[in-house]
């Protein structure tokens, strides 16, 4: 989307950060501190040459999974335990500035640190909320997927990252469950 606004850009950044873990394949884009530093650098969140530590990586993974849990809650009430994102956000070096047309969250401290890049990811929550896209960030309802997506449907009812894949899997399972004979019933002839 070439003409995406700042709020949508923020939402897409958050979506992409959560999707560094592909639950379906088990592929983790943040498997090592260098992976985190590379991801932050490629998105312009930290300068080239920024290094990340094991503690930065642990913070990044906690932030990612906290965001995933928050996005899971956006689709409605859930039986799953939602981890608390507040503790992770409290650890990030953020401060409020009043220099622009509206208050903004910016990293505090060393702008070239990996923690500052993670703080920029966290500040995208506020930009997305201000633009109305935060509540549209959801996680796929398919338990084996959990891919984050931006629900752009008119009535905000999208449930799966892809109807072709995850929606089809879910609906096929439900169909088969309805067609399955009850336990203890004699087989049909």
XYZ file of C-alpha atoms in Angstrom:
189
model
C 0.000 0.000 0.000
C 1.947 2.903 -1.295
C -0.311 5.525 0.255
C -0.609 4.031 3.738
C -0.824 6.669 6.453
C 1.264 6.747 9.644
C -1.362 4.825 11.618
C -1.551 2.071 9.046
C 2.248 1.998 8.760
C 2.372 1.559 12.547
C -0.184 -1.249 12.398
C 1.774 -2.999 9.653
C 4.986 -2.670 11.675
C 3.272 -4.289 14.674
C 1.821 -7.027 12.456
C 5.207 -7.762 10.922
C 6.888 -7.848 14.331
C 4.380 -10.381 15.671
C 4.781 -12.436 12.497
C 8.509 -12.918 13.094
C 7.336 -16.193 14.650
C 5.557 -18.494 12.204
C 3.645 -20.764 14.597
C 2.535 -23.096 11.778
C 6.055 -23.932 10.585
C 7.858 -23.248 13.867
C 10.179 -20.759 12.155
C 11.382 -17.950 14.435
C 12.813 -14.860 12.771
C 14.174 -13.761 16.146
C 16.098 -16.898 17.051
C 19.288 -15.046 18.033
C 20.270 -11.520 19.127
C 21.731 -10.862 15.658
C 18.335 -11.660 14.115
C 16.679 -9.026 16.311
C 19.332 -6.436 15.423
C 18.930 -7.240 11.708
C 15.106 -6.986 11.864
C 15.247 -3.622 13.659
C 17.901 -2.295 11.252
C 16.032 -3.418 8.116
C 12.994 -1.423 9.243
C 14.994 1.690 10.066
C 14.272 1.445 13.790
C 17.979 1.452 14.734
C 21.083 2.505 12.819
C 23.145 -0.021 10.891
C 25.699 -1.740 13.091
C 23.468 -1.825 16.170
C 24.049 -4.956 18.223
C 21.543 -6.784 20.387
C 22.203 -8.755 23.562
C 20.523 -11.859 24.950
C 18.555 -9.547 27.278
C 17.394 -7.484 24.266
C 16.300 -10.679 22.539
C 14.373 -11.834 25.622
C 12.679 -8.424 25.788
C 11.872 -8.567 22.065
C 10.307 -12.010 22.339
C 8.305 -10.954 25.404
C 7.100 -7.871 23.504
C 6.190 -9.948 20.453
C 4.203 -12.496 22.449
C 2.541 -9.773 24.518
C 1.449 -8.072 21.305
C 0.189 -11.407 19.938
C -1.896 -11.919 23.089
C -3.297 -8.370 22.846
C -4.199 -8.904 19.190
C -5.827 -12.208 20.090
C -8.047 -10.310 22.529
C -9.103 -7.921 19.714
C -11.225 -10.625 18.115
C -13.413 -10.909 21.207
C -13.589 -12.807 24.469
C -11.236 -15.761 24.589
C -10.724 -18.750 26.861
C -6.992 -18.530 26.321
C -4.828 -16.892 28.938
C -3.693 -13.474 27.750
C -0.256 -12.505 29.041
C 0.216 -9.044 30.474
C 1.864 -6.681 28.023
C 2.097 -3.912 30.629
C 5.163 -5.420 32.345
C 7.072 -5.600 29.068
C 6.135 -2.044 28.106
C 7.230 -0.783 31.537
C 10.757 -2.092 30.861
C 11.182 -0.207 27.578
C 12.942 3.195 27.542
C 10.100 5.485 26.425
C 9.250 9.110 27.100
C 6.545 11.514 25.961
C 7.474 14.489 23.756
C 5.300 17.455 22.854
C 7.237 18.725 19.823
C 4.763 17.835 17.070
C 1.095 18.300 16.317
C 0.260 15.776 19.035
C 2.105 14.126 21.928
C 4.273 11.192 20.906
C 6.187 8.375 22.555
C 9.870 8.240 21.636
C 12.784 6.140 22.865
C 14.699 7.513 25.812
C 18.424 7.016 26.187
C 20.761 5.639 23.520
C 18.936 5.851 20.177
C 21.344 3.292 18.688
C 20.523 0.565 21.218
C 18.341 -2.427 20.385
C 16.105 -1.461 23.315
C 15.420 1.853 21.547
C 14.312 -0.078 18.456
C 11.962 -2.170 20.602
C 10.688 1.063 22.175
C 9.917 2.336 18.663
C 7.928 -0.866 18.010
C 6.025 -0.290 21.268
C 5.365 3.361 20.400
C 3.692 2.138 17.199
C 0.848 0.929 19.450
C -0.033 4.560 20.214
C 0.205 5.598 16.548
C -2.024 2.695 15.511
C -4.504 3.484 18.295
C -4.625 7.160 17.268
C -5.320 6.131 13.668
C -7.973 3.583 14.641
C -6.011 0.601 13.338
C -4.913 -0.882 16.698
C -8.262 -2.607 17.298
C -8.169 -3.962 13.745
C -4.956 -5.873 14.422
C -5.997 -9.462 15.068
C -4.540 -12.937 15.275
C -5.836 -15.773 13.106
C -8.442 -17.905 14.876
C -6.835 -21.101 13.536
C -4.992 -22.551 16.551
C -2.136 -23.896 14.447
C -1.542 -20.545 12.746
C -1.800 -17.483 15.047
C -0.623 -15.217 12.197
C -1.283 -11.513 12.832
C -3.232 -9.530 10.252
C -4.875 -6.145 9.800
C -8.648 -6.623 9.530
C -9.679 -4.268 6.757
C -13.179 -5.720 6.400
C -15.964 -3.161 6.563
C -17.613 -4.707 9.636
C -14.356 -5.796 11.326
C -15.419 -9.444 11.339
C -12.482 -11.123 9.645
C -11.421 -14.192 11.614
C -8.601 -15.815 9.644
C -5.391 -14.612 8.073
C -6.485 -16.334 4.867
C -9.849 -17.802 3.952
C -8.115 -20.083 1.425
C -5.942 -21.735 4.048
C -6.969 -21.235 7.657
C -10.632 -20.498 7.049
C -10.893 -23.574 4.845
C -9.157 -25.769 7.453
C -11.501 -24.597 10.198
C -14.661 -24.972 8.130
C -13.620 -28.417 6.854
C -12.964 -29.611 10.408
C -16.363 -28.312 11.537
C -18.089 -30.010 8.576
C -16.391 -33.335 9.303
C -17.297 -33.079 12.986
C -20.967 -32.528 12.079
C -20.940 -35.513 9.682
C -19.217 -37.849 12.149
C -21.616 -40.344 13.719
C -22.150 -39.959 17.473
C -19.921 -42.050 19.727
C -21.408 -45.510 20.270
C -23.667 -45.300 17.209
C -23.779 -48.240 14.818
C -21.884 -47.632 11.565
C -24.040 -46.654 8.578
C -24.532 -49.315 5.857
